[in-house]
């Protein structure tokens, strides 16, 4: 059994990790931390977990206690993993960080977008970006795995085959994305109030979102060179889900894009390339680790439209983190991740 610790267990990604790990036959949650709920039983805060975690309580974060775990997930705001990672790695723990602390390879780029100096730049060289569909082999041997953000997951999986095949104009990519409100986390926040976020759709951070450098970094790898990307996130009146509408100009008109995508994702159990002409809805992936993708070339013109949907809390965070755990510990990639989406 893998002995798991979770730092930041009272948030939305934390409760989803708990739910997934409860059904995982090779992992058990030994420790879960919270500063605000230390001493409180997990099922007092999360009644959906009654009967499963009745004996587990939140503990104040403590590196010594966490060091006894084989694996520690960080489900915390940016900056927290920087503080604890060096000591836990020294003690032999494997770390899977759901925050952005180790996603960007360049510490100065991180400082620019996250508004403070990088707290553990000495670990950046060994951190492995946890997008399994791209980095499967590296994840298997990593001590420190940086789970991608929710928008970057949907956008990179959607663009990757096209850019990797070298058949798009890499300078003019557009990602028009919508997110459910749980993407903003569980902390109290006016923008997440029912009266603010429901029955309304709005763009935000049009002049620069911190996921832009992360997506660009990934797409540069796919394209083998610099990319030009316009990324516009929107807050949509739903609880879960990311819907990415991606636009690119193709420069090779002969390629069968449907076949390209199907072949590219053949060995990826969580990417479902839909039949040509499909329109995936976020509700078809809700509660699952699946990314559904559809490729369109409207009116046989130059513009390709790729639709990519995920559940931000699963493939965009906790599900993908468990996928990385499976790879890292030599387990079947899909173990504990067989949830069928609940349509309603
Ligand atoms: N929500 C989403 O869809 C996605 C989130 N992410 C990322 O995953 C991480 C977690 O997100 P989410 O679950 O939504 O966040 P939440 O705000 O819902 O939860 C954050 C958790 O971190 C704990 N925490 C806060 N500050 C500290 C601290 N200084 N030290 C230790 N623990 C702390 C909180 O508990 P307490 O204050 O009691 O200690 C809480 O349990 C974030 O980095 C987020 O950006 C990534 C992809 C998608
Ligand atoms: C709706 C909403 O607010 N979404 C969050 C992204 C959540 C996420 O995946 O981001 P990180 O892990 O990089 O923080 C945002 O736009 O900041």
CSV table of C-alpha atoms in Angstrom, one decimal, residues 44-330:
chain,number,residue,atom,x,y,z
A,44,UNK,CA,-17.6,16.4,9.7
A,45,UNK,CA,-16.5,18.7,6.9
A,46,UNK,CA,-17.2,16.4,4.0
A,47,UNK,CA,-20.4,14.3,4.8
A,48,UNK,CA,-20.2,12.6,1.4
A,49,UNK,CA,-17.2,10.7,2.8
A,50,UNK,CA,-19.1,9.3,5.8
A,51,UNK,CA,-18.5,5.6,6.2
A,52,UNK,CA,-15.2,5.8,4.4
A,53,UNK,CA,-12.9,8.2,6.4
A,54,UNK,CA,-14.7,8.1,9.8
A,55,UNK,CA,-11.4,7.6,11.6
A,56,UNK,CA,-9.5,10.3,9.8
A,57,UNK,CA,-9.1,13.9,11.1
A,58,UNK,CA,-7.3,16.9,9.8
A,59,UNK,CA,-3.9,17.6,11.3
A,60,UNK,CA,-1.9,20.9,11.2
A,61,UNK,CA,0.7,20.8,8.5
A,62,UNK,CA,3.9,19.3,10.0
A,63,UNK,CA,6.9,18.2,7.8
A,64,UNK,CA,8.0,15.6,10.3
A,65,UNK,CA,4.6,13.8,10.2
A,66,UNK,CA,4.4,14.1,6.4
A,67,UNK,CA,7.9,12.7,6.0
A,68,UNK,CA,6.6,9.3,7.2
A,69,UNK,CA,4.5,9.1,4.0
A,70,UNK,CA,5.6,7.5,0.7
A,71,UNK,CA,3.8,10.1,-1.3
A,72,UNK,CA,2.6,13.6,-0.5
A,73,UNK,CA,0.1,15.5,-2.6
A,74,UNK,CA,0.1,19.3,-2.3
A,75,UNK,CA,-3.4,20.6,-2.9
A,76,UNK,CA,-2.5,24.1,-1.7
A,77,UNK,CA,-2.2,27.6,-3.0
A,78,UNK,CA,0.9,28.6,-4.9
A,79,UNK,CA,4.0,28.9,-2.7
A,80,UNK,CA,3.3,26.3,-0.1
A,81,UNK,CA,5.0,23.4,-1.8
A,82,UNK,CA,8.1,25.6,-2.2
A,83,UNK,CA,8.4,25.7,1.5
A,84,UNK,CA,8.0,22.0,2.3
A,85,UNK,CA,9.3,20.2,-0.8
A,86,UNK,CA,13.1,20.4,-0.1
A,87,UNK,CA,12.8,18.8,3.4
A,88,UNK,CA,10.3,16.1,2.2
A,89,UNK,CA,12.4,15.2,-0.8
A,90,UNK,CA,15.4,14.9,1.5
A,91,UNK,CA,13.5,12.5,3.7
A,92,UNK,CA,12.7,10.3,0.7
A,93,UNK,CA,9.0,11.2,-0.1
A,94,UNK,CA,7.7,11.4,-3.6
A,95,UNK,CA,5.8,14.7,-4.2
A,96,UNK,CA,2.9,15.4,-6.5
A,97,UNK,CA,2.1,19.1,-6.5
A,98,UNK,CA,-1.3,20.3,-7.8
A,99,UNK,CA,-0.3,23.9,-7.5
A,100,UNK,CA,1.8,25.9,-10.1
A,101,UNK,CA,5.0,25.9,-7.9
A,102,UNK,CA,7.0,23.7,-10.2
A,103,UNK,CA,5.2,23.9,-13.5
A,104,UNK,CA,7.3,26.7,-15.1
A,105,UNK,CA,10.9,25.8,-15.9
A,106,UNK,CA,12.1,29.4,-15.6
A,107,UNK,CA,12.1,30.9,-12.1
A,108,UNK,CA,12.0,34.4,-13.4
A,109,UNK,CA,8.9,33.7,-15.5
A,110,UNK,CA,7.3,32.2,-12.4
A,111,UNK,CA,8.2,35.3,-10.3
A,112,UNK,CA,6.7,37.5,-13.0
A,113,UNK,CA,3.3,35.7,-13.1
A,114,UNK,CA,3.0,34.7,-9.5
A,115,UNK,CA,4.2,38.0,-8.0
A,116,UNK,CA,7.0,36.8,-5.7
A,117,UNK,CA,10.4,35.1,-6.0
A,118,UNK,CA,10.4,31.4,-6.7
A,119,UNK,CA,10.9,29.6,-3.3
A,120,UNK,CA,12.8,26.5,-4.4
A,121,UNK,CA,14.5,27.2,-7.8
A,122,UNK,CA,17.1,24.5,-7.0
A,123,UNK,CA,14.4,21.9,-7.6
A,124,UNK,CA,13.2,23.1,-11.0
A,125,UNK,CA,15.6,21.0,-13.0
A,126,UNK,CA,14.3,17.8,-11.6
A,127,UNK,CA,10.6,18.7,-11.5
A,128,UNK,CA,8.6,16.7,-14.2
A,129,UNK,CA,5.5,18.2,-15.7
A,130,UNK,CA,2.7,15.8,-15.0
A,131,UNK,CA,0.9,15.7,-18.3
A,132,UNK,CA,1.0,11.9,-18.7
A,133,UNK,CA,0.0,12.0,-22.4
A,134,UNK,CA,3.2,13.9,-23.1
A,135,UNK,CA,5.6,12.9,-20.2
A,136,UNK,CA,4.6,9.3,-19.4
A,137,UNK,CA,8.1,7.9,-19.2
A,138,UNK,CA,9.6,10.8,-17.2
A,139,UNK,CA,6.8,10.6,-14.7
A,140,UNK,CA,7.6,7.0,-13.9
A,141,UNK,CA,11.0,8.0,-12.5
A,142,UNK,CA,10.2,11.4,-11.0
A,143,UNK,CA,10.6,12.4,-7.3
A,144,UNK,CA,8.8,15.7,-7.9
A,145,UNK,CA,5.8,15.9,-10.3
A,146,UNK,CA,4.1,19.2,-11.2
A,147,UNK,CA,0.5,18.6,-12.1
A,148,UNK,CA,-0.6,20.9,-15.0
A,149,UNK,CA,-3.3,23.6,-14.4
A,150,UNK,CA,-6.8,23.0,-15.6
A,151,UNK,CA,-6.9,25.3,-18.6
A,152,UNK,CA,-3.3,24.1,-19.7
A,153,UNK,CA,-4.5,20.5,-19.6
A,154,UNK,CA,-7.5,21.1,-21.9
A,155,UNK,CA,-5.6,23.4,-24.2
A,156,UNK,CA,-2.4,21.4,-24.5
A,157,UNK,CA,-4.2,18.1,-25.1
A,158,UNK,CA,-6.3,19.8,-27.8
A,159,UNK,CA,-3.4,21.4,-29.7
A,160,UNK,CA,-0.7,18.9,-29.2
A,161,UNK,CA,-1.2,16.5,-32.2
A,162,UNK,CA,-1.7,19.4,-34.6
A,163,UNK,CA,1.4,21.3,-33.5
A,164,UNK,CA,3.5,18.2,-33.2
A,165,UNK,CA,2.7,17.2,-36.8
A,166,UNK,CA,3.9,20.6,-37.9
A,167,UNK,CA,0.8,21.4,-40.0
A,168,UNK,CA,-0.4,24.5,-38.2
A,169,UNK,CA,0.7,28.1,-38.3
A,170,UNK,CA,2.2,28.2,-34.8
A,171,UNK,CA,2.2,32.0,-34.7
A,172,UNK,CA,-1.6,32.4,-34.7
A,173,UNK,CA,-3.2,30.0,-32.2
A,174,UNK,CA,-6.3,30.9,-30.2
A,175,UNK,CA,-7.7,29.3,-27.1
A,176,UNK,CA,-11.1,30.4,-26.1
A,177,UNK,CA,-11.8,28.7,-22.7
A,178,UNK,CA,-14.7,28.5,-20.3
A,179,UNK,CA,-14.3,27.2,-16.7
A,180,UNK,CA,-16.7,26.1,-14.0
A,181,UNK,CA,-16.6,28.1,-10.7
A,182,UNK,CA,-14.9,25.4,-8.7
A,183,UNK,CA,-11.8,26.3,-10.6
A,184,UNK,CA,-11.4,29.3,-8.3
A,185,UNK,CA,-11.2,27.0,-5.2
A,186,UNK,CA,-13.2,26.7,-2.0
A,187,UNK,CA,-12.0,29.9,-0.3
A,188,UNK,CA,-14.6,32.6,0.2
A,189,UNK,CA,-14.5,34.9,-2.8
A,190,UNK,CA,-17.1,37.4,-4.1
A,191,UNK,CA,-16.8,36.3,-7.7
A,192,UNK,CA,-17.8,32.7,-6.7
A,193,UNK,CA,-21.0,33.8,-5.0
A,194,UNK,CA,-24.2,32.3,-6.5
A,195,UNK,CA,-25.5,35.8,-7.3
A,196,UNK,CA,-22.3,36.8,-9.1
A,197,UNK,CA,-21.4,33.6,-11.0
A,198,UNK,CA,-24.7,32.0,-11.9
A,199,UNK,CA,-26.8,33.1,-14.9
A,200,UNK,CA,-23.8,35.0,-16.3
A,201,UNK,CA,-20.8,34.4,-18.5
A,202,UNK,CA,-17.8,36.7,-18.5
A,203,UNK,CA,-14.2,36.7,-19.7
A,204,UNK,CA,-11.4,37.6,-17.3
A,205,UNK,CA,-7.7,38.2,-17.3
A,206,UNK,CA,-7.8,38.9,-21.1
A,207,UNK,CA,-4.6,40.9,-20.8
A,208,UNK,CA,-2.7,38.0,-19.3
A,209,UNK,CA,-3.5,35.0,-17.2
A,210,UNK,CA,-0.8,33.0,-15.4
A,211,UNK,CA,-1.7,29.9,-17.4
A,212,UNK,CA,-0.5,31.6,-20.6
A,213,UNK,CA,3.2,31.0,-19.9
A,214,UNK,CA,2.4,27.4,-18.8
A,215,UNK,CA,0.5,26.7,-22.0
A,216,UNK,CA,3.1,28.3,-24.2
A,217,UNK,CA,5.9,26.3,-22.5
A,218,UNK,CA,4.1,23.1,-23.3
A,219,UNK,CA,3.1,24.0,-26.9
A,220,UNK,CA,6.7,25.1,-27.6
A,221,UNK,CA,7.7,21.5,-26.9
A,222,UNK,CA,4.9,20.2,-29.1
A,223,UNK,CA,5.8,22.5,-32.0
A,224,UNK,CA,9.6,22.4,-31.6
A,225,UNK,CA,9.7,26.2,-31.5
A,226,UNK,CA,8.0,29.4,-30.4
A,227,UNK,CA,4.3,29.7,-30.6
A,228,UNK,CA,2.0,32.7,-30.7
A,229,UNK,CA,-1.1,32.2,-28.6
A,230,UNK,CA,-4.1,34.3,-27.6
A,231,UNK,CA,-5.7,32.8,-24.5
A,232,UNK,CA,-9.0,34.1,-23.1
A,233,UNK,CA,-10.5,32.4,-20.0
A,234,UNK,CA,-14.1,32.8,-19.1
A,235,UNK,CA,-16.1,32.0,-16.0
A,236,UNK,CA,-19.1,30.0,-16.9
A,237,UNK,CA,-22.3,29.4,-14.8
A,238,UNK,CA,-21.5,25.8,-13.9
A,239,UNK,CA,-19.7,24.1,-11.0
A,240,UNK,CA,-17.3,21.9,-12.8
A,241,UNK,CA,-15.8,21.6,-16.3
A,242,UNK,CA,-13.5,23.3,-18.7
A,243,UNK,CA,-14.6,23.8,-22.4
A,244,UNK,CA,-11.8,24.9,-24.7
A,245,UNK,CA,-12.5,26.0,-28.2
A,246,UNK,CA,-9.1,26.1,-30.0
A,247,UNK,CA,-8.4,27.7,-33.4
A,248,UNK,CA,-5.5,27.2,-35.7
A,249,UNK,CA,-4.7,27.8,-39.3
A,250,UNK,CA,-3.5,24.7,-41.1
A,251,UNK,CA,-0.8,24.9,-43.7
A,252,UNK,CA,-1.0,21.3,-44.9
A,253,UNK,CA,-4.4,20.8,-46.4
A,254,UNK,CA,-3.9,17.1,-47.3
A,255,UNK,CA,-3.7,15.7,-43.8
A,256,UNK,CA,-6.5,13.7,-42.4
A,257,UNK,CA,-6.9,15.4,-39.1
A,258,UNK,CA,-9.3,12.9,-37.6
A,259,UNK,CA,-6.8,10.1,-38.3
A,260,UNK,CA,-4.0,12.2,-36.9
A,261,UNK,CA,-5.7,12.7,-33.6
A,262,UNK,CA,-7.0,9.1,-33.3
A,263,UNK,CA,-3.5,7.8,-33.9
A,264,UNK,CA,-1.8,10.3,-31.6
A,265,UNK,CA,-4.0,9.3,-28.6
A,266,UNK,CA,-4.1,5.6,-29.3
A,267,UNK,CA,-2.1,4.7,-26.2
A,268,UNK,CA,-3.7,7.3,-23.9
A,269,UNK,CA,-6.5,5.7,-21.9
A,270,UNK,CA,-8.0,9.1,-20.8
A,271,UNK,CA,-8.2,10.9,-24.1
A,272,UNK,CA,-11.3,10.1,-26.1
A,273,UNK,CA,-11.1,11.4,-29.7
A,274,UNK,CA,-14.8,11.7,-30.8
A,275,UNK,CA,-16.1,10.9,-34.2
A,276,UNK,CA,-15.7,13.7,-36.8
A,277,UNK,CA,-18.3,16.4,-36.4
A,278,UNK,CA,-18.9,15.9,-32.6
A,279,UNK,CA,-19.6,18.6,-30.1
A,280,UNK,CA,-18.4,17.4,-26.6
A,281,UNK,CA,-20.2,18.8,-23.6
A,282,UNK,CA,-18.5,19.3,-20.2
A,283,UNK,CA,-21.2,17.1,-18.6
A,284,UNK,CA,-20.0,14.1,-20.6
A,285,UNK,CA,-16.8,14.2,-18.5
A,286,UNK,CA,-18.1,15.3,-15.2
A,287,UNK,CA,-16.6,13.4,-12.3
A,288,UNK,CA,-14.2,11.5,-14.6
A,289,UNK,CA,-10.6,11.7,-15.6
A,290,UNK,CA,-11.5,11.8,-19.3
A,291,UNK,CA,-10.6,14.5,-21.8
A,292,UNK,CA,-12.9,14.4,-24.9
A,293,UNK,CA,-11.7,16.0,-28.1
A,294,UNK,CA,-13.3,16.7,-31.4
A,295,UNK,CA,-11.6,18.1,-34.5
A,296,UNK,CA,-13.5,20.2,-37.0
A,297,UNK,CA,-12.5,21.8,-40.3
A,298,UNK,CA,-15.5,24.0,-41.0
A,299,UNK,CA,-16.3,24.4,-44.7
A,300,UNK,CA,-13.0,22.8,-45.6
A,301,UNK,CA,-11.2,26.1,-45.1
A,302,UNK,CA,-7.8,26.8,-43.4
A,303,UNK,CA,-9.1,27.2,-39.9
A,304,UNK,CA,-9.2,24.1,-37.8
A,305,UNK,CA,-11.4,24.1,-34.7
A,306,UNK,CA,-10.6,21.7,-31.9
A,307,UNK,CA,-13.0,21.2,-29.0
A,308,UNK,CA,-11.5,19.9,-25.8
A,309,UNK,CA,-13.5,19.2,-22.6
A,310,UNK,CA,-12.4,18.1,-19.1
A,311,UNK,CA,-13.5,18.1,-15.5
A,312,UNK,CA,-11.2,20.8,-14.0
A,313,UNK,CA,-11.2,19.0,-10.7
A,314,UNK,CA,-10.4,15.5,-12.2
A,315,UNK,CA,-8.4,15.5,-15.4
A,316,UNK,CA,-7.5,19.2,-14.6
A,317,UNK,CA,-6.3,18.4,-11.1
A,318,UNK,CA,-6.9,15.5,-8.7
A,319,UNK,CA,-7.6,12.8,-11.3
A,320,UNK,CA,-4.5,13.7,-13.3
A,321,UNK,CA,-2.6,13.6,-10.0
A,322,UNK,CA,-3.7,10.1,-9.2
A,323,UNK,CA,-2.9,9.1,-12.9
A,324,UNK,CA,0.7,10.4,-12.1
A,325,UNK,CA,0.8,8.5,-8.9
A,326,UNK,CA,-0.1,5.3,-10.7
A,327,UNK,CA,2.6,5.8,-13.3
A,328,UNK,CA,5.2,6.7,-10.6
A,329,UNK,CA,4.5,3.7,-8.5
A,330,UNK,CA,4.5,1.2,-11.4
